[in-house]
């Protein structure tokens, strides 16, 4: 039921009002007495919020409805309103036909591990603690979360001198970023700024392709940089002043290098580029690897010597501020970096990169496919890691095959110091996936 980012899938099939009702019942039955609830602009959001709220209340939880807000605002609001848990009704960067529910802890991190398992078990077995007819939970609306998020960003970041920035909201909830940057003195132009859960202007996920209009606009203007969000604004990716899209691994290296110093660690998922470790080594810092998913990165980022956590997909975590991936905060942090150093193009050019490629293969059997590949791996080979899919490390390179936790996809990543070697590793990984899909079984193969 739960993937790397909560529950997510096609509305009416994978996610229904019944799903939301069950989640509400289970969350309340786990002893969460006060729950904040918000959503992104997807058209099915209000319906799911109603069902979720009903499930929470009939098992005795009080519900504070925040309305349409970025997921990081909802995550931060758990602590602001002294709640036990938060729920964002969102499918993040998925297509408009999808929706989902993501659970947040008071420290801002998403719910993973034992807490998530306990909720899933209650749903699976229908074990709910219904309240008496006169003890059901209340429902009320909480205002002010947006303003508190703006205050928090203004207190955490200074942009001197102020910049000119284009913000591609992507028809989601990321308008808060434009407001935050204006408050910090920047001149801001918004693109696709009207919330619309059908995401008519571009795909919700910010990529080089989906952000083509942003790239052209920034390149043709006097803007210092551009930023883009997904539907719930937990992700942030960027465009340089020349209109060049900044790869997520490069942005991760920039944030990590700026945050860390000697003896520090930075939390990154197992699919992150070797370039991050290279950049941190130059300042005496190191990486610590986690499973893919911002909840796992956040858990590691909570450790005392971890100063930053991030994912190449665009999730950025500054643990001193919040353990939630906060797209508006990340946009302000990047603008402050550019204001200090003078050029995002120059910052990007200064990052040592390693040839890396990411591919996806669509299949509704993604988990079974990856399990077949893991079973085909040689026993006892210390080059193979199965903490999240199957990763094989060989000769200054590696490849990873894992099931997406948010979409019906197998994700393939390959990286090597030499581009030809990277391409070979990518072909090896793709062959494993294709063979598993076509035949349903894989012969054991050498990993070199």
CSV table of C-alpha atoms in Angstrom, one decimal:
chain,number,residue,atom,x,y,z
A,1,UNK,CA,0.0,0.0,0.0
A,2,UNK,CA,2.7,2.5,1.0
A,3,UNK,CA,5.5,3.4,-1.4
A,4,UNK,CA,8.6,5.6,-0.9
A,5,UNK,CA,6.3,8.7,-0.6
A,6,UNK,CA,3.2,7.4,1.1
A,7,UNK,CA,0.2,6.1,-0.9
A,8,UNK,CA,0.0,7.1,-4.5
A,9,UNK,CA,-1.7,5.9,-7.7
A,10,UNK,CA,-4.5,6.3,-10.2
A,11,UNK,CA,-7.7,7.7,-8.6
A,12,UNK,CA,-10.6,5.3,-8.7
A,13,UNK,CA,-8.3,2.3,-9.0
A,14,UNK,CA,-5.3,2.5,-6.7
A,15,UNK,CA,-6.6,5.4,-4.6
A,16,UNK,CA,-10.3,5.9,-3.7
A,17,UNK,CA,-12.4,7.6,-1.1
A,18,UNK,CA,-12.4,4.2,0.7
A,19,UNK,CA,-8.6,4.3,0.8
A,20,UNK,CA,-8.6,7.8,2.4
A,21,UNK,CA,-11.3,6.7,4.8
A,22,UNK,CA,-9.2,3.7,5.9
A,23,UNK,CA,-6.1,5.8,6.3
A,24,UNK,CA,-8.0,8.2,8.5
A,25,UNK,CA,-9.3,5.4,10.7
A,26,UNK,CA,-5.9,3.8,11.0
A,27,UNK,CA,-4.1,7.0,11.8
A,28,UNK,CA,-6.6,7.9,14.5
A,29,UNK,CA,-6.6,4.3,15.9
A,30,UNK,CA,-2.8,4.6,16.3
A,31,UNK,CA,-3.4,7.2,19.0
A,32,UNK,CA,-3.0,10.4,16.9
A,33,UNK,CA,-5.5,12.7,18.5
A,34,UNK,CA,-4.8,15.9,16.6
A,35,UNK,CA,-4.2,15.7,12.8
A,36,UNK,CA,-3.6,18.5,10.3
A,37,UNK,CA,-4.8,17.9,6.8
A,38,UNK,CA,-4.1,19.8,3.6
A,39,UNK,CA,-4.0,19.1,-0.2
A,40,UNK,CA,-2.6,20.1,-3.5
A,41,UNK,CA,-4.9,21.5,-6.3
A,42,UNK,CA,-5.8,18.1,-7.9
A,43,UNK,CA,-9.5,17.9,-8.7
A,44,UNK,CA,-10.0,14.8,-6.6
A,45,UNK,CA,-8.4,16.4,-3.6
A,46,UNK,CA,-11.5,17.8,-1.8
A,47,UNK,CA,-13.3,14.4,-2.1
A,48,UNK,CA,-10.3,12.6,-0.5
A,49,UNK,CA,-9.9,15.2,2.2
A,50,UNK,CA,-13.6,14.7,3.1
A,51,UNK,CA,-13.2,10.9,3.3
A,52,UNK,CA,-9.9,11.1,5.2
A,53,UNK,CA,-11.4,13.6,7.7
A,54,UNK,CA,-14.4,11.3,8.2
A,55,UNK,CA,-12.2,8.4,9.0
A,56,UNK,CA,-10.1,10.4,11.5
A,57,UNK,CA,-13.1,11.8,13.3
A,58,UNK,CA,-15.0,8.6,13.6
A,59,UNK,CA,-12.1,7.1,15.5
A,60,UNK,CA,-11.8,10.2,17.8
A,61,UNK,CA,-9.2,12.4,16.2
A,62,UNK,CA,-9.7,16.2,15.9
A,63,UNK,CA,-9.0,17.5,12.3
A,64,UNK,CA,-7.5,20.8,11.5
A,65,UNK,CA,-8.1,21.5,7.8
A,66,UNK,CA,-5.4,23.7,6.3
A,67,UNK,CA,-6.8,24.0,2.7
A,68,UNK,CA,-4.7,24.1,-0.5
A,69,UNK,CA,-1.0,24.4,0.5
A,70,UNK,CA,2.4,23.1,-0.4
A,71,UNK,CA,3.3,19.8,1.2
A,72,UNK,CA,6.2,21.4,3.1
A,73,UNK,CA,3.8,23.9,4.7
A,74,UNK,CA,1.5,21.0,5.8
A,75,UNK,CA,4.6,19.2,7.2
A,76,UNK,CA,5.8,22.2,9.2
A,77,UNK,CA,2.2,22.8,10.4
A,78,UNK,CA,2.2,19.6,12.4
A,79,UNK,CA,4.6,21.2,14.9
A,80,UNK,CA,3.2,24.7,14.6
A,81,UNK,CA,-0.3,23.5,15.7
A,82,UNK,CA,0.9,21.0,18.2
A,83,UNK,CA,-0.6,18.1,16.2
A,84,UNK,CA,0.4,14.4,16.4
A,85,UNK,CA,0.5,13.9,12.6
A,86,UNK,CA,-0.2,15.6,9.3
A,87,UNK,CA,-1.6,14.3,6.1
A,88,UNK,CA,-1.1,15.8,2.7
A,89,UNK,CA,-3.6,14.7,0.0
A,90,UNK,CA,-1.3,14.9,-3.0
A,91,UNK,CA,0.3,12.8,-5.8
A,92,UNK,CA,3.3,15.3,-5.9
A,93,UNK,CA,4.8,15.1,-9.4
A,94,UNK,CA,2.5,12.3,-10.8
A,95,UNK,CA,0.0,12.9,-13.6
A,96,UNK,CA,-3.4,14.6,-12.9
A,97,UNK,CA,-5.2,11.3,-13.0
A,98,UNK,CA,-3.3,10.2,-9.8
A,99,UNK,CA,-3.7,11.2,-6.2
A,100,UNK,CA,-2.4,10.0,-2.9
A,101,UNK,CA,-1.8,10.6,0.8
A,102,UNK,CA,1.5,11.4,2.5
A,103,UNK,CA,1.8,11.3,6.3
A,104,UNK,CA,4.0,13.7,8.2
A,105,UNK,CA,5.6,13.5,11.7
A,106,UNK,CA,5.9,16.5,14.1
A,107,UNK,CA,9.6,16.9,13.2
A,108,UNK,CA,8.6,17.5,9.6
A,109,UNK,CA,9.8,14.1,8.3
A,110,UNK,CA,7.5,11.8,6.4
A,111,UNK,CA,6.2,8.7,8.1
A,112,UNK,CA,8.3,5.6,7.2
A,113,UNK,CA,9.4,2.4,8.9
A,114,UNK,CA,7.5,0.9,11.9
A,115,UNK,CA,5.0,3.8,12.1
A,116,UNK,CA,4.0,3.2,8.5
A,117,UNK,CA,3.9,-0.5,8.9
A,118,UNK,CA,1.6,-0.3,11.9
A,119,UNK,CA,-0.9,1.9,9.9
A,120,UNK,CA,-0.8,-0.4,6.9
A,121,UNK,CA,-1.4,-3.5,9.2
A,122,UNK,CA,-4.5,-1.8,10.7
A,123,UNK,CA,-5.9,-1.1,7.2
A,124,UNK,CA,-5.0,-4.7,6.0
A,125,UNK,CA,-6.8,-6.3,9.0
A,126,UNK,CA,-9.5,-3.7,9.5
A,127,UNK,CA,-8.5,-3.1,13.1
A,128,UNK,CA,-10.0,0.3,14.0
A,129,UNK,CA,-10.8,1.9,17.3
A,130,UNK,CA,-14.1,3.6,16.7
A,131,UNK,CA,-15.2,6.4,19.0
A,132,UNK,CA,-18.5,6.4,20.9
A,133,UNK,CA,-21.3,8.4,19.2
A,134,UNK,CA,-20.7,11.4,21.5
A,135,UNK,CA,-16.9,11.3,21.4
A,136,UNK,CA,-16.1,11.6,17.7
A,137,UNK,CA,-13.5,14.1,16.7
A,138,UNK,CA,-14.1,17.7,15.8
A,139,UNK,CA,-13.3,19.5,12.5
A,140,UNK,CA,-12.1,23.0,12.2
A,141,UNK,CA,-10.1,25.2,9.8
A,142,UNK,CA,-6.7,26.5,10.7
A,143,UNK,CA,-5.5,29.6,9.0
A,144,UNK,CA,-2.0,31.2,9.1
A,145,UNK,CA,0.1,28.3,8.0
A,146,UNK,CA,1.1,30.0,4.8
A,147,UNK,CA,2.2,33.1,6.7
A,148,UNK,CA,4.2,31.1,9.2
A,149,UNK,CA,6.0,29.4,6.3
A,150,UNK,CA,6.9,32.7,4.8
A,151,UNK,CA,8.1,34.0,8.1
A,152,UNK,CA,10.3,30.9,8.6
A,153,UNK,CA,12.0,31.3,5.2
A,154,UNK,CA,12.6,35.0,5.8
A,155,UNK,CA,14.2,34.2,9.1
A,156,UNK,CA,16.4,31.5,7.6
A,157,UNK,CA,17.7,33.2,4.4
A,158,UNK,CA,19.2,36.5,3.4
A,159,UNK,CA,19.6,37.4,-0.3
A,160,UNK,CA,22.1,40.1,-0.8
A,161,UNK,CA,22.0,41.6,-3.3
A,162,UNK,CA,18.5,40.7,-4.3
A,163,UNK,CA,18.1,38.9,-7.6
A,164,UNK,CA,15.7,38.7,-10.5
A,165,UNK,CA,14.1,35.2,-10.5
A,166,UNK,CA,11.5,33.4,-12.7
A,167,UNK,CA,9.4,30.9,-10.7
A,168,UNK,CA,7.6,28.2,-12.7
A,169,UNK,CA,4.8,27.2,-10.3
A,170,UNK,CA,3.7,24.5,-12.7
A,171,UNK,CA,0.0,25.2,-11.8
A,172,UNK,CA,0.6,23.7,-8.4
A,173,UNK,CA,1.0,25.1,-4.9
A,174,UNK,CA,4.4,26.7,-5.3
A,175,UNK,CA,3.3,30.4,-5.5
A,176,UNK,CA,4.5,30.6,-2.0
A,177,UNK,CA,8.1,30.6,-3.4
A,178,UNK,CA,7.3,33.8,-5.4
A,179,UNK,CA,5.9,35.4,-2.3
A,180,UNK,CA,9.0,34.4,-0.2
A,181,UNK,CA,11.5,35.7,-2.8
A,182,UNK,CA,9.6,39.0,-3.1
A,183,UNK,CA,9.7,39.3,0.7
A,184,UNK,CA,13.4,38.8,0.5
A,185,UNK,CA,13.7,41.7,-2.0
A,186,UNK,CA,13.9,39.8,-5.3
A,187,UNK,CA,12.1,40.8,-8.5
A,188,UNK,CA,10.0,37.8,-9.4
A,189,UNK,CA,8.1,36.8,-12.5
A,190,UNK,CA,5.8,33.8,-12.2
A,191,UNK,CA,5.1,31.2,-14.9
A,192,UNK,CA,2.1,28.9,-14.8
A,193,UNK,CA,1.1,30.5,-11.6
A,194,UNK,CA,-2.7,29.7,-11.5
A,195,UNK,CA,-3.3,26.5,-9.5
A,196,UNK,CA,-5.0,23.9,-11.7
A,197,UNK,CA,-5.0,20.2,-10.8
A,198,UNK,CA,-5.1,19.1,-14.4
A,199,UNK,CA,-1.6,20.7,-14.9
A,200,UNK,CA,-2.4,22.1,-18.3
A,201,UNK,CA,0.8,24.0,-19.0
A,202,UNK,CA,3.3,21.2,-18.5
A,203,UNK,CA,3.9,17.9,-16.8
A,204,UNK,CA,4.0,18.3,-13.0
A,205,UNK,CA,7.4,16.8,-12.6
A,206,UNK,CA,10.1,19.5,-13.4
A,207,UNK,CA,12.5,18.1,-15.9
A,208,UNK,CA,14.7,19.7,-18.7
A,209,UNK,CA,11.9,18.8,-21.2
A,210,UNK,CA,8.9,19.9,-19.1
A,211,UNK,CA,10.7,23.2,-18.2
A,212,UNK,CA,11.4,24.2,-21.8
A,213,UNK,CA,9.3,27.4,-21.6
A,214,UNK,CA,11.1,28.4,-18.3
A,215,UNK,CA,14.5,27.8,-19.9
A,216,UNK,CA,13.6,30.0,-22.9
A,217,UNK,CA,12.1,32.7,-20.8
A,218,UNK,CA,15.1,32.9,-18.4
A,219,UNK,CA,17.6,32.9,-21.3
A,220,UNK,CA,15.7,35.7,-23.1
A,221,UNK,CA,15.4,37.9,-20.1
A,222,UNK,CA,17.7,39.5,-17.5
A,223,UNK,CA,16.8,37.0,-14.9
A,224,UNK,CA,19.6,35.6,-12.7
A,225,UNK,CA,18.0,32.2,-12.4
A,226,UNK,CA,14.8,30.2,-12.7
A,227,UNK,CA,13.2,27.7,-10.4
A,228,UNK,CA,10.5,25.1,-11.0
A,229,UNK,CA,8.3,23.1,-8.7
A,230,UNK,CA,6.1,20.0,-8.9
A,231,UNK,CA,2.4,20.0,-7.9
A,232,UNK,CA,2.9,20.1,-4.2
A,233,UNK,CA,6.2,22.1,-4.2
A,234,UNK,CA,8.2,19.7,-2.2
A,235,UNK,CA,10.6,19.5,-5.2
A,236,UNK,CA,12.6,22.3,-6.6
A,237,UNK,CA,14.9,22.2,-9.6
A,238,UNK,CA,16.6,25.1,-11.3
A,239,UNK,CA,17.6,26.9,-14.5
A,240,UNK,CA,20.8,29.0,-14.9
A,241,UNK,CA,20.8,32.5,-16.3
A,242,UNK,CA,21.7,31.1,-19.7
A,243,UNK,CA,18.6,28.9,-19.7
A,244,UNK,CA,20.5,25.7,-18.9
A,245,UNK,CA,18.6,23.1,-16.8
A,246,UNK,CA,20.6,22.1,-13.7
A,247,UNK,CA,20.7,18.3,-13.3
A,248,UNK,CA,19.5,17.2,-9.9
A,249,UNK,CA,22.9,15.6,-9.0
A,250,UNK,CA,24.7,18.8,-9.7
A,251,UNK,CA,22.2,20.8,-7.6
A,252,UNK,CA,22.7,18.2,-4.8
A,253,UNK,CA,26.5,18.7,-5.0
A,254,UNK,CA,26.1,22.5,-4.8
A,255,UNK,CA,23.8,22.4,-1.8
A,256,UNK,CA,25.9,19.7,-0.1
A,257,UNK,CA,29.2,21.5,-0.7
A,258,UNK,CA,27.8,24.8,0.7
A,259,UNK,CA,26.3,23.1,3.8
A,260,UNK,CA,29.2,20.8,4.9
A,261,UNK,CA,32.6,21.3,6.3
A,262,UNK,CA,35.3,19.0,7.8
A,263,UNK,CA,33.8,16.0,9.6
A,264,UNK,CA,30.2,16.6,8.5
A,265,UNK,CA,28.1,14.1,6.6
A,266,UNK,CA,25.4,14.6,4.0
A,267,UNK,CA,22.5,12.1,3.6
A,268,UNK,CA,21.9,11.0,0.0
A,269,UNK,CA,20.0,8.1,-1.5
A,270,UNK,CA,21.7,5.1,-3.0
A,271,UNK,CA,21.0,6.3,-6.6
A,272,UNK,CA,22.9,9.6,-6.1
A,273,UNK,CA,26.0,10.4,-8.2
A,274,UNK,CA,29.5,9.7,-7.1
A,275,UNK,CA,30.1,13.4,-7.9
A,276,UNK,CA,28.6,14.4,-4.5
A,277,UNK,CA,31.1,12.3,-2.6
A,278,UNK,CA,33.9,13.8,-4.8
A,279,UNK,CA,32.8,17.3,-4.0
A,280,UNK,CA,32.4,16.7,-0.3
A,281,UNK,CA,35.9,15.0,-0.1
A,282,UNK,CA,37.4,18.3,-1.2
A,283,UNK,CA,36.1,20.0,2.1
A,284,UNK,CA,36.8,17.0,4.3
A,285,UNK,CA,33.1,15.8,4.5
A,286,UNK,CA,31.5,12.6,3.4
A,287,UNK,CA,28.1,11.1,2.3
A,288,UNK,CA,26.0,8.6,4.1
A,289,UNK,CA,23.7,6.5,1.8
A,290,UNK,CA,20.0,5.7,2.4
A,291,UNK,CA,17.2,4.1,0.7
A,292,UNK,CA,15.5,6.2,-2.0
A,293,UNK,CA,12.7,8.4,-0.5
A,294,UNK,CA,12.8,11.7,1.4
A,295,UNK,CA,11.5,10.0,4.5
A,296,UNK,CA,14.6,7.8,4.7
A,297,UNK,CA,16.9,10.7,3.9
A,298,UNK,CA,15.2,12.8,6.6
A,299,UNK,CA,15.7,10.0,9.2
A,300,UNK,CA,19.4,10.0,8.5
A,301,UNK,CA,19.5,13.8,8.3
A,302,UNK,CA,18.2,13.9,11.9
A,303,UNK,CA,21.5,12.3,13.1
A,304,UNK,CA,23.8,14.9,14.9
A,305,UNK,CA,26.7,15.0,12.3
A,306,UNK,CA,24.5,15.2,9.2
A,307,UNK,CA,24.1,18.8,8.1
A,308,UNK,CA,22.1,18.3,4.9
A,309,UNK,CA,20.1,15.7,3.0
A,310,UNK,CA,18.9,15.6,-0.6
A,311,UNK,CA,17.8,13.6,-3.6
A,312,UNK,CA,18.6,14.1,-7.3
A,313,UNK,CA,14.8,14.2,-7.9
A,314,UNK,CA,14.7,17.7,-6.3
A,315,UNK,CA,14.0,17.1,-2.6
A,316,UNK,CA,16.3,19.2,-0.3
A,317,UNK,CA,16.4,19.0,3.5
A,318,UNK,CA,18.1,21.4,5.9
A,319,UNK,CA,17.7,19.6,9.3
A,320,UNK,CA,18.2,22.8,11.3
A,321,UNK,CA,15.1,24.2,9.6
A,322,UNK,CA,12.9,21.2,9.0
A,323,UNK,CA,13.1,17.6,8.1
A,324,UNK,CA,10.6,18.1,5.3
A,325,UNK,CA,11.8,18.5,1.7
A,326,UNK,CA,10.9,22.2,1.3
A,327,UNK,CA,10.9,23.5,-2.3
A,328,UNK,CA,10.3,27.2,-1.4
A,329,UNK,CA,13.1,27.1,1.2
A,330,UNK,CA,15.4,25.5,-1.3
A,331,UNK,CA,14.6,28.2,-3.9
A,332,UNK,CA,15.5,30.9,-1.4
A,333,UNK,CA,18.7,29.1,-0.4
A,334,UNK,CA,19.8,28.7,-4.0
A,335,UNK,CA,19.1,32.4,-4.7
A,336,UNK,CA,21.2,33.4,-1.7
A,337,UNK,CA,24.0,31.2,-3.0
A,338,UNK,CA,23.8,32.9,-6.4
A,339,UNK,CA,23.7,36.3,-4.9
A,340,UNK,CA,26.9,35.6,-3.0
A,341,UNK,CA,28.8,33.9,-5.9
A,342,UNK,CA,27.4,35.9,-8.8
A,343,UNK,CA,26.4,33.3,-11.4
A,344,UNK,CA,24.6,30.0,-11.3
A,345,UNK,CA,26.2,29.1,-14.6
A,346,UNK,CA,29.6,29.5,-13.0
A,347,UNK,CA,28.6,27.5,-9.9
A,348,UNK,CA,27.4,24.7,-12.1
A,349,UNK,CA,30.6,24.7,-14.2
A,350,UNK,CA,32.6,24.4,-11.0
A,351,UNK,CA,31.0,21.0,-10.1
A,352,UNK,CA,33.0,18.0,-11.1
A,353,UNK,CA,30.6,15.6,-12.8
A,354,UNK,CA,30.6,11.9,-13.6
A,355,UNK,CA,28.8,10.3,-16.5
A,356,UNK,CA,25.5,9.1,-15.3
A,357,UNK,CA,22.3,8.0,-17.0
A,358,UNK,CA,18.8,7.3,-15.7
A,359,UNK,CA,16.1,5.4,-17.5
A,360,UNK,CA,12.6,4.1,-16.7
A,361,UNK,CA,10.7,1.0,-17.9
A,362,UNK,CA,6.9,1.0,-17.5
A,363,UNK,CA,5.4,-2.1,-16.0
A,364,UNK,CA,2.7,-2.8,-13.4
A,365,UNK,CA,4.9,-5.7,-12.2
A,366,UNK,CA,7.8,-3.5,-11.1
A,367,UNK,CA,8.3,-5.0,-7.7
A,368,UNK,CA,8.2,-8.6,-9.0
A,369,UNK,CA,10.6,-7.7,-11.8
A,370,UNK,CA,13.1,-6.3,-9.4
A,371,UNK,CA,12.7,-9.3,-7.1
A,372,UNK,CA,13.5,-11.6,-10.0
A,373,UNK,CA,16.7,-9.6,-10.7
A,374,UNK,CA,17.8,-9.8,-7.1
A,375,UNK,CA,17.3,-13.5,-7.0
A,376,UNK,CA,19.4,-13.9,-10.1
A,377,UNK,CA,22.4,-12.1,-8.5
A,378,UNK,CA,25.3,-14.3,-7.3
A,379,UNK,CA,25.3,-15.2,-3.6
A,380,UNK,CA,27.9,-13.8,-1.3
A,381,UNK,CA,29.2,-11.1,-3.7
A,382,UNK,CA,30.0,-8.0,-1.6
A,383,UNK,CA,29.7,-5.8,-4.7
A,384,UNK,CA,25.9,-6.3,-4.7
A,385,UNK,CA,23.7,-4.2,-2.4
A,386,UNK,CA,20.0,-5.0,-2.1
A,387,UNK,CA,18.9,-2.4,0.5
A,388,UNK,CA,16.7,-0.8,-2.2
A,389,UNK,CA,16.5,-2.8,-5.4
A,390,UNK,CA,19.7,-4.3,-6.8
A,391,UNK,CA,22.9,-2.2,-7.0
A,392,UNK,CA,26.0,-3.6,-8.4
A,393,UNK,CA,29.3,-1.8,-7.9
A,394,UNK,CA,32.1,-2.6,-10.4
A,395,UNK,CA,35.4,-1.0,-11.5
A,396,UNK,CA,34.8,2.7,-10.7
A,397,UNK,CA,31.1,2.4,-11.6
A,398,UNK,CA,27.8,0.9,-10.7
A,399,UNK,CA,24.3,0.2,-11.8
A,400,UNK,CA,21.0,0.1,-9.9
A,401,UNK,CA,17.7,-1.4,-10.8
A,402,UNK,CA,14.8,-0.6,-8.4
A,403,UNK,CA,11.0,-0.5,-8.4
A,404,UNK,CA,9.6,3.0,-8.2
A,405,UNK,CA,7.7,3.6,-5.0
A,406,UNK,CA,5.5,6.2,-6.6
A,407,UNK,CA,4.7,5.0,-10.2
A,408,UNK,CA,4.4,1.7,-12.1
A,409,UNK,CA,8.0,1.9,-13.3
A,410,UNK,CA,11.3,0.1,-12.9
A,411,UNK,CA,14.0,2.7,-12.5
A,412,UNK,CA,17.5,2.1,-13.9
A,413,UNK,CA,20.6,4.1,-13.1
A,414,UNK,CA,24.1,3.6,-14.3
A,415,UNK,CA,27.3,5.6,-13.6
A,416,UNK,CA,31.0,5.2,-14.3
A,417,UNK,CA,34.1,7.4,-14.5
A,418,UNK,CA,34.3,6.5,-18.2
A,419,UNK,CA,31.3,7.2,-20.4
A,420,UNK,CA,31.7,4.0,-22.5
A,421,UNK,CA,31.8,2.0,-19.3
A,422,UNK,CA,28.7,3.8,-18.1
A,423,UNK,CA,26.9,2.9,-21.3
A,424,UNK,CA,27.9,-0.7,-20.9
A,425,UNK,CA,26.6,-0.9,-17.4
A,426,UNK,CA,23.4,0.8,-18.5
A,427,UNK,CA,22.9,-1.8,-21.3
A,428,UNK,CA,23.6,-4.6,-18.8
A,429,UNK,CA,20.9,-3.3,-16.4
A,430,UNK,CA,18.4,-2.8,-19.2
A,431,UNK,CA,19.0,-6.3,-20.5
A,432,UNK,CA,18.2,-7.7,-17.0
A,433,UNK,CA,14.9,-5.8,-16.9
A,434,UNK,CA,13.9,-6.7,-20.4
A,435,UNK,CA,14.7,-10.4,-19.9
A,436,UNK,CA,12.6,-10.4,-16.6
A,437,UNK,CA,9.7,-8.7,-18.3
A,438,UNK,CA,9.8,-10.9,-21.5
A,439,UNK,CA,10.5,-14.3,-20.0
A,440,UNK,CA,9.6,-14.0,-16.3
A,441,UNK,CA,12.9,-15.5,-15.3
A,442,UNK,CA,16.6,-14.6,-15.4
A,443,UNK,CA,19.7,-16.7,-15.7
A,444,UNK,CA,22.4,-15.8,-13.2
A,445,UNK,CA,24.9,-13.6,-14.9
A,446,UNK,CA,28.4,-12.3,-14.1
A,447,UNK,CA,28.4,-8.8,-12.6
A,448,UNK,CA,31.7,-7.6,-14.1
